[in-house]
Short mmCIF file of C-alpha atoms and ligand atoms in Angstrom, two decimals:
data_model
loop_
_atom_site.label_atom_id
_atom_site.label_comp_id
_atom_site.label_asym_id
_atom_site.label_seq_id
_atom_site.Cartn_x
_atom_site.Cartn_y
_atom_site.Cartn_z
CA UNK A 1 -71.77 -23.78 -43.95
CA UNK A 2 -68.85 -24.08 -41.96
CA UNK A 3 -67.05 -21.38 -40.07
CA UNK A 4 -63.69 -20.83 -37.94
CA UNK A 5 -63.51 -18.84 -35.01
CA UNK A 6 -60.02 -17.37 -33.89
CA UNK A 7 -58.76 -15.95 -30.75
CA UNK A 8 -55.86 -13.88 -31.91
CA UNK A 9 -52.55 -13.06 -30.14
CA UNK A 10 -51.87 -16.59 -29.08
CA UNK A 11 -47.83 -17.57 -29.25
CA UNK A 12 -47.19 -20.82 -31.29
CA UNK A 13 -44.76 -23.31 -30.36
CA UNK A 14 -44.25 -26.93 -31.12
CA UNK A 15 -44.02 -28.90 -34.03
CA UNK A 16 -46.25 -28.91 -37.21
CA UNK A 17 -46.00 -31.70 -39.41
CA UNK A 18 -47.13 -31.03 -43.25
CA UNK A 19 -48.97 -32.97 -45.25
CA UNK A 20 -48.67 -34.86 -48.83
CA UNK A 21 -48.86 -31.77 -51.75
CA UNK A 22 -52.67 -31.06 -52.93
CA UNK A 23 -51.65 -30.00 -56.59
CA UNK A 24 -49.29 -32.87 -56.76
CA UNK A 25 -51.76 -35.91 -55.17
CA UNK A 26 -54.31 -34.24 -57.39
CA UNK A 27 -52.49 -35.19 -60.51
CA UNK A 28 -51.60 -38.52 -58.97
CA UNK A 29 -54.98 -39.74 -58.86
CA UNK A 30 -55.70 -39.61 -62.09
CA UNK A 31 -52.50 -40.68 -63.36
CA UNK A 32 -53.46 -44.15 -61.65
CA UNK A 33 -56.04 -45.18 -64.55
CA UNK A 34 -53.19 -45.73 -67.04
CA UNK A 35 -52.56 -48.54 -65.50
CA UNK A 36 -54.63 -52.14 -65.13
CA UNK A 37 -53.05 -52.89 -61.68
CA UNK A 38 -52.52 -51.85 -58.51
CA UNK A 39 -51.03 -48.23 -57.83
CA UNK A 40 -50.16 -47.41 -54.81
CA UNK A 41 -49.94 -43.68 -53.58
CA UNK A 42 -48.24 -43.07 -50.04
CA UNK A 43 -49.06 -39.47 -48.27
CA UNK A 44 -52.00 -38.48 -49.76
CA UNK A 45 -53.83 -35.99 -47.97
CA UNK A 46 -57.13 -35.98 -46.10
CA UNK A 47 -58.53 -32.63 -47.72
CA UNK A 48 -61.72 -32.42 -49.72
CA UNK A 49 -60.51 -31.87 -53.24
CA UNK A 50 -59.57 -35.88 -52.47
CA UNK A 51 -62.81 -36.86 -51.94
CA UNK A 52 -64.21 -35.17 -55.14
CA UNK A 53 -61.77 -37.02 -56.71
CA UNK A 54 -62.83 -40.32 -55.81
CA UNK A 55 -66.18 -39.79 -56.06
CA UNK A 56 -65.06 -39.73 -59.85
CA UNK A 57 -63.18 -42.93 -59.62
CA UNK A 58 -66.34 -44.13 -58.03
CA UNK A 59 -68.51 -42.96 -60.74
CA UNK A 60 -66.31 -44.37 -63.42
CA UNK A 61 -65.74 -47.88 -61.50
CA UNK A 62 -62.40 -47.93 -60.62
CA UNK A 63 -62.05 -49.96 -57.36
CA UNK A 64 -59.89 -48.45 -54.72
CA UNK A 65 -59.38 -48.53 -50.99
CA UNK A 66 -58.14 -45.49 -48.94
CA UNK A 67 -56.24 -46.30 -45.62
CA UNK A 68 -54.76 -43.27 -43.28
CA UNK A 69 -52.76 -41.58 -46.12
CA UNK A 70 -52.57 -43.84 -48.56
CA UNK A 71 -54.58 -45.20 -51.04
CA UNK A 72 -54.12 -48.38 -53.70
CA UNK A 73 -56.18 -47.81 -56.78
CA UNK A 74 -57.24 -50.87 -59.40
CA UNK A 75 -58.66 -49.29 -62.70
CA UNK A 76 -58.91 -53.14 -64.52
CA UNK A 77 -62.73 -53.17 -64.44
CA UNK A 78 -63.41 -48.88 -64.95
CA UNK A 79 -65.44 -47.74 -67.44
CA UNK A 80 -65.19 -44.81 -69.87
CA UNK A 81 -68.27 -42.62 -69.78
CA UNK A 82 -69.30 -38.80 -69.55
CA UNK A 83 -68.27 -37.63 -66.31
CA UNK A 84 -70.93 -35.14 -65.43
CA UNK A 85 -71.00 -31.75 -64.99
CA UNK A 86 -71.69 -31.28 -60.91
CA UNK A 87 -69.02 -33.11 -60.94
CA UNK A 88 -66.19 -31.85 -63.13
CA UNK A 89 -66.77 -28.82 -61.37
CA UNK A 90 -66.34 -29.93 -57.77
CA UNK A 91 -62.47 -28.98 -58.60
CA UNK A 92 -59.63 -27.69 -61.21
CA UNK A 93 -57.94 -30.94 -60.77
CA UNK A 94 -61.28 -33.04 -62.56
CA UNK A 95 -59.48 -31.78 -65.78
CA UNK A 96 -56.77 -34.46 -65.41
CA UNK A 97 -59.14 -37.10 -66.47
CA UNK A 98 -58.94 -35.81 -69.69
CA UNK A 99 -55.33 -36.42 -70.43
CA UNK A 100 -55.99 -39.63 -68.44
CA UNK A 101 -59.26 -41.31 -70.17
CA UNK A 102 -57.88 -39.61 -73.98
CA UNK A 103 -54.92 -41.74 -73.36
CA UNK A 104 -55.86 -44.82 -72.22
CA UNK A 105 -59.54 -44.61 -74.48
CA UNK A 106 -58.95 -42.23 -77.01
CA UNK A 107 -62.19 -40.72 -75.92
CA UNK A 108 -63.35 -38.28 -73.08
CA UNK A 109 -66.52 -36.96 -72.24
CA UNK A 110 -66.63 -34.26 -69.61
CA UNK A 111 -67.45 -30.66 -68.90
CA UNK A 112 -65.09 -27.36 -67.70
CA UNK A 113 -63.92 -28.11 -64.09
CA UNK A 114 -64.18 -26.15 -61.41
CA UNK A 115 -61.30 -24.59 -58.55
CA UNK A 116 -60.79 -21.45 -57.37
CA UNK A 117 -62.74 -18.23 -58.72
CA UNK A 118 -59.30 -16.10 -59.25
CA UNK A 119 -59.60 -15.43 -62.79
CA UNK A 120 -60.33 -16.48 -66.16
CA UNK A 121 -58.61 -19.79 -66.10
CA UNK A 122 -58.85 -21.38 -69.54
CA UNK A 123 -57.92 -24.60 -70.72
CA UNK A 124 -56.77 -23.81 -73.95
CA UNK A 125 -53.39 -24.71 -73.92
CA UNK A 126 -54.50 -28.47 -72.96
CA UNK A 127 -56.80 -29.03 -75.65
CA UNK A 128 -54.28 -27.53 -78.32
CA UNK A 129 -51.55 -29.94 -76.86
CA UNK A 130 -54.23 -32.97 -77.19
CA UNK A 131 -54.74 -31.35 -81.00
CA UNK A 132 -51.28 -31.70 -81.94
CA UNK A 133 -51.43 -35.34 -80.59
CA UNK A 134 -54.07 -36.10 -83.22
CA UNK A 135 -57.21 -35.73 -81.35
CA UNK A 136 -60.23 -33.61 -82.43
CA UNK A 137 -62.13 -31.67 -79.53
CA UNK A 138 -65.47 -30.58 -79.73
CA UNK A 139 -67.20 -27.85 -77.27
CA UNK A 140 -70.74 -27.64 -76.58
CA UNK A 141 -71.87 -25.89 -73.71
CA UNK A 142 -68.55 -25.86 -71.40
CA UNK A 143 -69.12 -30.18 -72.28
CA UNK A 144 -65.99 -31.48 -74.12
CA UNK A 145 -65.79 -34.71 -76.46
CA UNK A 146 -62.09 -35.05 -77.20
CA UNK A 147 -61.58 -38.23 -79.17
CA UNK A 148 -58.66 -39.61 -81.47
CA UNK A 149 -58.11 -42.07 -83.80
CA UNK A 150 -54.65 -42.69 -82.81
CA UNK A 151 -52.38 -40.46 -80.65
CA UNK A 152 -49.15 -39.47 -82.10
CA UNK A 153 -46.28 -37.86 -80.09
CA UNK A 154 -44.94 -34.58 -81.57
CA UNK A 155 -43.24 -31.00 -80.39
CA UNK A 156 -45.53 -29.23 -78.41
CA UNK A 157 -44.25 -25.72 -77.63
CA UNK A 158 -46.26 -24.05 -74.19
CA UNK A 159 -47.05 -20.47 -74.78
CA UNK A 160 -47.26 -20.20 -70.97
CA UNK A 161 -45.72 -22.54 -68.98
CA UNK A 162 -49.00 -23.77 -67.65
CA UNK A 163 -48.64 -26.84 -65.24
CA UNK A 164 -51.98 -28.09 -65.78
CA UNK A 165 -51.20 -28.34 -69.31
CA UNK A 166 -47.91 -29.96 -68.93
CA UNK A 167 -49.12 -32.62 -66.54
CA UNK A 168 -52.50 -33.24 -68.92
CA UNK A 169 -49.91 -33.66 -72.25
CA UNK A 170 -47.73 -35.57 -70.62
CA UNK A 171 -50.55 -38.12 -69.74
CA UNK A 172 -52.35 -37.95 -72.70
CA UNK A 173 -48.47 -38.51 -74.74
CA UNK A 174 -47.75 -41.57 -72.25
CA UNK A 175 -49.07 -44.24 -74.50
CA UNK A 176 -48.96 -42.31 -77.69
CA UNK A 177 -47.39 -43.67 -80.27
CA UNK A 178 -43.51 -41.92 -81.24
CA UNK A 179 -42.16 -39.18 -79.08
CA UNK A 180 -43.56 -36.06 -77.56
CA UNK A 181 -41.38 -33.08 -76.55
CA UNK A 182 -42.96 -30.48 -74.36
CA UNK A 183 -40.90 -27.05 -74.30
CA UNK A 184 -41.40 -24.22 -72.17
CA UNK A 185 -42.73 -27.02 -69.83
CA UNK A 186 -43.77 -26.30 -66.18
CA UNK A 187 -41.28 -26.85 -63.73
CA UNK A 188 -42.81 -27.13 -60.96
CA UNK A 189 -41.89 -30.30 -58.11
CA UNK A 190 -45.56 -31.36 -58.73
CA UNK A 191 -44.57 -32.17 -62.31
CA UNK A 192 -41.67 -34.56 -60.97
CA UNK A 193 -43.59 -36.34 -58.83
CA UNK A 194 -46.32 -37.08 -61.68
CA UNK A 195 -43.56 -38.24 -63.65
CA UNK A 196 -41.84 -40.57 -60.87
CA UNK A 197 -45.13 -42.64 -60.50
CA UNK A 198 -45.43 -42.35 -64.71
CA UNK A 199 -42.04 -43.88 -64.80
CA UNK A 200 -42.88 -46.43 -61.95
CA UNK A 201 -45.53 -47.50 -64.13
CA UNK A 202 -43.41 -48.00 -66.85
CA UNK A 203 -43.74 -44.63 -68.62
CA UNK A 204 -40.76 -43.22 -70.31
CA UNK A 205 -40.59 -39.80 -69.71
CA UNK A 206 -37.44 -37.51 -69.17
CA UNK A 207 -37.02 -34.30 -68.11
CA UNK A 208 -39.44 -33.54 -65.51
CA UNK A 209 -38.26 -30.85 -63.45
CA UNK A 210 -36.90 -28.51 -66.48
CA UNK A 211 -38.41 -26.76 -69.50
CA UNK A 212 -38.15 -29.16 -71.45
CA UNK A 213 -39.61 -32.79 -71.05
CA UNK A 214 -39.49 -35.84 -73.35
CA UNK A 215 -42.37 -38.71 -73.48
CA UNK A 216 -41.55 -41.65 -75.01
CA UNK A 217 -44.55 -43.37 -76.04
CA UNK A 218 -45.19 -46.88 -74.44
CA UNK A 219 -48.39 -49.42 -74.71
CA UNK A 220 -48.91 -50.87 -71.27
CA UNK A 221 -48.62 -49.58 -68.13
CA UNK A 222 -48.25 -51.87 -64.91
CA UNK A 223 -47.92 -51.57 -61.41
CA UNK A 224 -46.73 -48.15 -59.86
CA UNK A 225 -45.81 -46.77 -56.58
CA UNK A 226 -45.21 -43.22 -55.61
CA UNK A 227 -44.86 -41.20 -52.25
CA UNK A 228 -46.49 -37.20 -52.74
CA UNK A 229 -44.01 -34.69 -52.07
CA UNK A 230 -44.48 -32.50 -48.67
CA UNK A 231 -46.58 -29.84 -49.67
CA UNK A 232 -44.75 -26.64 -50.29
CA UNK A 233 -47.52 -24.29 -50.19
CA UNK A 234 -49.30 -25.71 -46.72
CA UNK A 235 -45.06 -25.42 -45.29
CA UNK A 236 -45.31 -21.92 -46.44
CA UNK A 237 -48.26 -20.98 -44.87
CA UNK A 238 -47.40 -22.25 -41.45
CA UNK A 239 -43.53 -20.53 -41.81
CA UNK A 240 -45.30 -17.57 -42.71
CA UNK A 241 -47.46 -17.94 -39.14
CA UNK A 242 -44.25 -19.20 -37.63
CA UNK A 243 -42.33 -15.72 -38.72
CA UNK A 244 -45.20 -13.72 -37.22
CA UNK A 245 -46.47 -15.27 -33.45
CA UNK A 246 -44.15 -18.34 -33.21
CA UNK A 247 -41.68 -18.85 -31.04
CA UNK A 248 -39.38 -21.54 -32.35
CA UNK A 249 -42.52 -22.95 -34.25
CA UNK A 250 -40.90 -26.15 -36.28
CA UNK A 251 -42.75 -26.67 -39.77
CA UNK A 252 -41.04 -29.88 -40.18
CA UNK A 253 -41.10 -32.47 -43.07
CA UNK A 254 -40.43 -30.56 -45.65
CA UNK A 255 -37.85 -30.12 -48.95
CA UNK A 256 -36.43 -26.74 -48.10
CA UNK A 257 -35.45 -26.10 -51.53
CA UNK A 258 -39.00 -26.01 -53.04
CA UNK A 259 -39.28 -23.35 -50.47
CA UNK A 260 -36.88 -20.99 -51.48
CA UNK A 261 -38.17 -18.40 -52.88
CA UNK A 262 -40.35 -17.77 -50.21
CA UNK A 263 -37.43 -18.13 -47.37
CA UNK A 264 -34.94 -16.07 -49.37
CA UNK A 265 -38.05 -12.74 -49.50
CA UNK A 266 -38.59 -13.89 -45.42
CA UNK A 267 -35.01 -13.74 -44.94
CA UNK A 268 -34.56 -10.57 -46.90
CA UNK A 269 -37.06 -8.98 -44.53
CA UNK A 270 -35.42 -9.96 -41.40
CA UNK A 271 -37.59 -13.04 -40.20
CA UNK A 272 -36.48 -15.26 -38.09
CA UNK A 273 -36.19 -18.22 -39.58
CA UNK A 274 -33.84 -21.14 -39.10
CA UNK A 275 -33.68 -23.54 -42.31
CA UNK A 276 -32.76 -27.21 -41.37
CA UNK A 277 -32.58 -30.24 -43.71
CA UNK A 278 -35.64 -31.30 -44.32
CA UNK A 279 -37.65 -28.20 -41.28
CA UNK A 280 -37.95 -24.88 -41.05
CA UNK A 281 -37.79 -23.31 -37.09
CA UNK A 282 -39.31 -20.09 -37.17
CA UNK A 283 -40.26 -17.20 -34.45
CA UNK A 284 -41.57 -13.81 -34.39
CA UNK A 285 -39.76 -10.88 -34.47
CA UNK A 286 -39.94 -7.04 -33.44
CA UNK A 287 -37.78 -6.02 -36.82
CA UNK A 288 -39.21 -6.77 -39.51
CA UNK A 289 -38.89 -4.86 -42.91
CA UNK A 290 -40.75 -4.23 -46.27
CA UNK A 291 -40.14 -6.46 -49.19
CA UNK A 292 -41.05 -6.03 -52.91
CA UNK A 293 -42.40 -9.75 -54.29
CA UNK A 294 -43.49 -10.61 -57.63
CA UNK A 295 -44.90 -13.85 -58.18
CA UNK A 296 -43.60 -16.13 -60.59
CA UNK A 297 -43.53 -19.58 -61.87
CA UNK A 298 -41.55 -22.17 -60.04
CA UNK A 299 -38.59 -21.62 -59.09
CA UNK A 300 -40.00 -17.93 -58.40
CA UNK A 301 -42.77 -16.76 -55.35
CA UNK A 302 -45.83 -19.30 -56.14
CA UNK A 303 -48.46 -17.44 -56.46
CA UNK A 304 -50.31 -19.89 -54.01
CA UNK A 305 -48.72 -17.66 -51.87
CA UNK A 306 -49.10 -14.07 -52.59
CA UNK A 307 -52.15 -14.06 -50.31
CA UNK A 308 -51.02 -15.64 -46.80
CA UNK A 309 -48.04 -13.43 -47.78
CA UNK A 310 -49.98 -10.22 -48.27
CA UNK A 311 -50.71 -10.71 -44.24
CA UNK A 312 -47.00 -11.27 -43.76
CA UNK A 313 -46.46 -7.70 -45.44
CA UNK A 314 -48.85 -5.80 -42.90
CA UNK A 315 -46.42 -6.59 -40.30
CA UNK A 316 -43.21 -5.35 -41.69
CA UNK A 317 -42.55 -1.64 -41.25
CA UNK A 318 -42.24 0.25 -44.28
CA UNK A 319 -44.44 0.24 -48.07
CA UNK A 320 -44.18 -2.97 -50.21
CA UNK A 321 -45.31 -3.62 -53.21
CA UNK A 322 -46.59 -7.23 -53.85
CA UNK A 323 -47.17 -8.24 -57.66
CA UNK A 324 -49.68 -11.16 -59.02
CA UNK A 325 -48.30 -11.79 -62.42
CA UNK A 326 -50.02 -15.34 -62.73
CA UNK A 327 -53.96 -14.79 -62.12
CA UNK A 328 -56.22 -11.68 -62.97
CA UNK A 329 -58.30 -12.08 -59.68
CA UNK A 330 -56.57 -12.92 -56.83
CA UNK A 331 -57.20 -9.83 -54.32
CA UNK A 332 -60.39 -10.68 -53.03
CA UNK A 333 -59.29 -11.22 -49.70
CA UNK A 334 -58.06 -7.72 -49.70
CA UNK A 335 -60.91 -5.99 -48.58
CA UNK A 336 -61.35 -8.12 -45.43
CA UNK A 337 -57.83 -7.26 -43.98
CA UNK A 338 -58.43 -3.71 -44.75
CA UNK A 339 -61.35 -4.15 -42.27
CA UNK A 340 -59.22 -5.42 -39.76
CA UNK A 341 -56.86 -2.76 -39.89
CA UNK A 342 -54.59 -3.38 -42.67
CA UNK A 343 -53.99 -0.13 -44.96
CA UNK A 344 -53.61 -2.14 -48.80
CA UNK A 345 -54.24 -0.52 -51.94
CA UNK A 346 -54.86 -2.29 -55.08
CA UNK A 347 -53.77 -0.97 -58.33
CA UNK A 348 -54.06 -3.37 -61.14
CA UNK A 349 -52.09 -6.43 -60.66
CA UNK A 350 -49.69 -4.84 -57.93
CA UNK A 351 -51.14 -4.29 -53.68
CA UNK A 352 -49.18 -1.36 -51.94
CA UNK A 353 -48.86 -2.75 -48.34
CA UNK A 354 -48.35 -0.33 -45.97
CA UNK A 355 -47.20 -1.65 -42.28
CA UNK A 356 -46.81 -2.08 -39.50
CA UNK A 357 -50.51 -2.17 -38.91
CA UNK A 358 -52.23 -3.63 -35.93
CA UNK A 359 -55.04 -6.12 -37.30
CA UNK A 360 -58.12 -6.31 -35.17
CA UNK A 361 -60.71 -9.30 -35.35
CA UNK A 362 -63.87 -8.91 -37.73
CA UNK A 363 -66.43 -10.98 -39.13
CA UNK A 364 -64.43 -12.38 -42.61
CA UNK A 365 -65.14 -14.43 -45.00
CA UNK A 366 -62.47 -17.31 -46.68
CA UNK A 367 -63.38 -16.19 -50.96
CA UNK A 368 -61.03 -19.01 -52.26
CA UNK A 369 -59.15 -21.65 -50.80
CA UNK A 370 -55.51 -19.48 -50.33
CA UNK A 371 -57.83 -16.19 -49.69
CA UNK A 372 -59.04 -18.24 -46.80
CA UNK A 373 -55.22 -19.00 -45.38
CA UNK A 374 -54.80 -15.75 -45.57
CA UNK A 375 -58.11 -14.62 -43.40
CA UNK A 376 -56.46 -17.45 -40.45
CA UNK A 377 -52.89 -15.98 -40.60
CA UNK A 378 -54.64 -12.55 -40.33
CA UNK A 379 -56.45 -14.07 -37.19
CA UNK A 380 -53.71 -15.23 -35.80
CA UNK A 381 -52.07 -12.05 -35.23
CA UNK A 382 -55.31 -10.24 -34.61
CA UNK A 383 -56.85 -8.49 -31.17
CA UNK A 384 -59.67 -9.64 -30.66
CA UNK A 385 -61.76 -12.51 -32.23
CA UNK A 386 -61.99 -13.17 -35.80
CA UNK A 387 -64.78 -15.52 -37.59
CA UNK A 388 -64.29 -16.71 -41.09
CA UNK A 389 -67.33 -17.87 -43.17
CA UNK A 390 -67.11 -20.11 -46.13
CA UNK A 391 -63.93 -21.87 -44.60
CA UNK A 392 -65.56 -24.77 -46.94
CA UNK A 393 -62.55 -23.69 -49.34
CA UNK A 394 -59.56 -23.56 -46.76
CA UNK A 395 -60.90 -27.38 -46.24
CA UNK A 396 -60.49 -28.02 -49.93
CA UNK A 397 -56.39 -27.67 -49.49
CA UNK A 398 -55.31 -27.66 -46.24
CA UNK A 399 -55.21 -31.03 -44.09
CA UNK A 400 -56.87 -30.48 -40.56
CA UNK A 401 -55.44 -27.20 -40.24
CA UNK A 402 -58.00 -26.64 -37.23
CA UNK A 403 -56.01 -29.38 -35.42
CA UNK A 404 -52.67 -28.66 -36.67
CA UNK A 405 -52.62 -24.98 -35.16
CA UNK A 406 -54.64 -26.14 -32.03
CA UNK A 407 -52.17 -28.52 -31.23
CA UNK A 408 -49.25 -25.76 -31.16
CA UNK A 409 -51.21 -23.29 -29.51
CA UNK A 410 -53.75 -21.61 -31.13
CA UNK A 411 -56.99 -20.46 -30.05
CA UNK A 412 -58.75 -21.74 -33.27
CA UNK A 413 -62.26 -23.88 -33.82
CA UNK A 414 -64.43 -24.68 -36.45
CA UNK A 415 -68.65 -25.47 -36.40
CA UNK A 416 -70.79 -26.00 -38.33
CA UNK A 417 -73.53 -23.30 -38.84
CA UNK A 418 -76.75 -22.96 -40.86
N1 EPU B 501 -53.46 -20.65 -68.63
C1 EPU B 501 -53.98 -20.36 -69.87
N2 EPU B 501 -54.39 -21.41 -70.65
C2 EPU B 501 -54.30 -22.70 -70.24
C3 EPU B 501 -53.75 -22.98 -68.99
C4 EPU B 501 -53.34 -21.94 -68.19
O1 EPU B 501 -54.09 -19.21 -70.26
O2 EPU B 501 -54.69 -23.59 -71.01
C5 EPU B 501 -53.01 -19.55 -67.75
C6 EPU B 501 -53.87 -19.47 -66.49
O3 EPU B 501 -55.04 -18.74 -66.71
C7 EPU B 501 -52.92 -18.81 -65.50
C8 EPU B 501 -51.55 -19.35 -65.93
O4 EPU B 501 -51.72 -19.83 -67.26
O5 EPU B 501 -52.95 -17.43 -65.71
C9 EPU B 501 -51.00 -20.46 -65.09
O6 EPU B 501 -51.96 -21.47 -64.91
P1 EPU B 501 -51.61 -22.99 -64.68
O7 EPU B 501 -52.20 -23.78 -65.78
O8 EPU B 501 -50.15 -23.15 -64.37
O9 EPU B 501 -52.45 -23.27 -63.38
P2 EPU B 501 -53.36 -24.51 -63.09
O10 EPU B 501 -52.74 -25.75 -63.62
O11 EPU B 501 -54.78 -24.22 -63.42
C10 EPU B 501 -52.13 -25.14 -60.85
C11 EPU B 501 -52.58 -25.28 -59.44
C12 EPU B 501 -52.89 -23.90 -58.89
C13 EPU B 501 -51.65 -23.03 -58.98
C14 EPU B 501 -51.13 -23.00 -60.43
C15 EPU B 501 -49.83 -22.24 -60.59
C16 EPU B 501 -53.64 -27.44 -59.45
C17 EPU B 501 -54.89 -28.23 -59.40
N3 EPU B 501 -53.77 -26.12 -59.41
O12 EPU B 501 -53.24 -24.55 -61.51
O13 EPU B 501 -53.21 -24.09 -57.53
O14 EPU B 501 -51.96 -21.72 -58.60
O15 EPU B 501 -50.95 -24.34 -60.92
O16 EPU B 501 -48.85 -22.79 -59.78
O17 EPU B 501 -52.55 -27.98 -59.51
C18 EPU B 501 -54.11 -23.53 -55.45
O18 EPU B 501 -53.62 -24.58 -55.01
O19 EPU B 501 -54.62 -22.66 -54.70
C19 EPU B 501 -54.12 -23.29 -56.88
C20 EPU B 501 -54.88 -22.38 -57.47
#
């Protein structure tokens, strides 16, 4: 097990570059098999839930080779076959290879995947779009066979606008044969930057980036490039540490306008927070306010960040009231920064933050990967020393965020312990 030790109170100054998007490289990946030559995918970053994902290319035979963030991946000699169940479950993002391997064999073999333990998260909405496409799915034990004869496109209408769903329909439409229309269609920048190395490939999709997207059916698939987006939910993190103990901390490489939603609530609550083109400079500040936040899909608050910004909320003076309207279960960090001082209640799917509060360093544990974020912003700003088990998670989406926040300041390490 690994753990991180912080020593709280620490200033942070400098310049913190972020890394390539974990939900979009995670998509990216698997996208690659369409093809039968080389794809090459610039920024990806060095986080775990990257290595589970080659271990499946590994398992399946599809040659690639990883340089310092980037990686080139050949699929001409893979072979279809069951991916097992250890490890389907390693992550959420295993689920991909479904759209994937249905569309380029018309046959998958796998079992539930795995991810964060914030909820029911069912796949439901996936395996109805691969339905309407023509293909039959059969459960067994969490183990799916989804086959077709032929995939057709067709209107598929989300009930929620689910982006795993959307990205797994759009690759299981890509070489379909007709048109698919996907309405009420996650918008997220993720779902762009799928589509961009689709389309680079030789895909025809349109749309990506609204509600509605159109997939025009195509047979082969080529050679494809594709840079992953800055990560918008690692940049939020690090402006949320920025607003509370920098001082002029620069989160830099960036799109500012995926960021929005969260700048506009900091803003709102008197942060201090300087948006550039393509940086954020933030500092601390004495001032700051309560703000009510409801998390929404994209454009609205991700909920990727309802818990780093739960912290956030301890600081501001006043009662807010922060609402997770996307996942059942995704408190369970809340008990942990009541113990260092934080005064949250829960009631149903709303926390009642009541701040300022001065957070004191405790023994912690990270329960989920942005659970874990939260537990190092809440060191951060903590007296004292705080140790976080599990941090196994926080490694899962966040790219050497030991280094990153030792570099600008912070008191922060990580061991291993038994
Ligand atoms: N949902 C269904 N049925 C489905 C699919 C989704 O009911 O078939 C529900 C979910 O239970 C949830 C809501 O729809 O309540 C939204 O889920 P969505 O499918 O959009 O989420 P996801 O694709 O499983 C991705 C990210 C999550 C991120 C969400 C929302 C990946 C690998 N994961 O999950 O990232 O929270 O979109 O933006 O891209 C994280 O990075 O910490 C993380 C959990």
């Amino acid at each position: 097990m690994k753990q991180i030790k912080i020593k709280g109170k620490n200033k942070l100054t400098g310049t913190i570059r972020i890394s390539g998007a974990k939900n979009a490289a995670v998509a990216l990946i698997p996208a690659a098999i369409l093809s039968d030559e080389d794809v090459t995918i610039c920024n990806v970053p060095e986080i775990s839930d990257i290595n589970s994902l080659e271990e499946i290319l590994r398992y399946l035979n599809v040659k690639f080779s990883r340089a310092t963030e980037s990686i080139i991946i050949n699929p001409k000699d893979m072979t279809n076959k069951e991916i097992p169940e250890d490890i389907s479950r390693k992550l959420r993002a295993s689920y991909y290879f479904m759209g994937a391997l249905l569309s380029k064999y018309k046959k998958v073999e796998m079992y539930f995947p795995g991810g964060c333990n914030i909820g029911s998260r069912p796949i439901n909405l996936h395996l109805d779009g691969f339905k309407k496409l023509g293909a039959t799915v059969i459960e067994e034990n969490d183990k799916y066979t989804i086959e077709a004869k032929k995939l057709i496109g067709t209107k598929i209408d989300l009930e929620i606008a689910s982006v795993g769903a959307t990205i797994n329909i759009i690759l299981a439409a890509t070489k379909a044969k007709g048109t698919t229309t996907i309405t009420n269609a996650a918008c997220e920048p993720e779902i762009k930057n799928v589509c961009d190395l689709l389309n680079s490939m030789g895909a025809k999709i349109t749309g990506a980036g609204t509600n509605t997207i159109k997939i025009k059916g195509v047979t082969k698939l080529k050679k494809g490039y594709v840079e992953v987006i800055p990560d918008r939910i690692e940049a939020g993190t690090y402006i949320i540490i920025g607003s509370l103990i920098g001082e002029n901390l620069k989160i830099d490489n960036i799109i500012p306008e995926h960021l929005k939603a969260l700048t506009t609530k900091l803003l709102e609550s008197n942060a201090n927070i300087e948006i550039g083109r393509d940086y954020v400079l933030a500092s601390s500040s004495n001032d700051l306010k309560s703000v009510d936040v409801e998390t929404y899909y994209f454009p609205g608050f991700p909920t990727d960040l309802q818990q780093p910004f739960s912290v956030y909320l301890t600081q501001t003076k006043g009662t807010s009231i922060l609402k997770e309207t996307i996942y059942e279960n995704r408190f369970m960090h809340v008990p942990y920064l009541n113990r260092m001082g934080a005064n949250i209640k829960v009631d149903g799917k709303e926390l009642k933050i009541k701040g300022k509060t001065q957070l004191e360093g405790k023994m912690v544990a990270s329960t989920d990967l942005r659970g874990g974020a939260a537990m190092i912003v809440a060191g951060l700003i903590s007296k004292g020393t705080t140790t976080i088990n599990d941090v196994e998670h926080i490694l899962r989406g966040y790219e050497g965020i030991v280094e990153k926040l030792s570099l600008v300041g912070a008191k922060i390490e990580i061991r291993e312990i038994k």
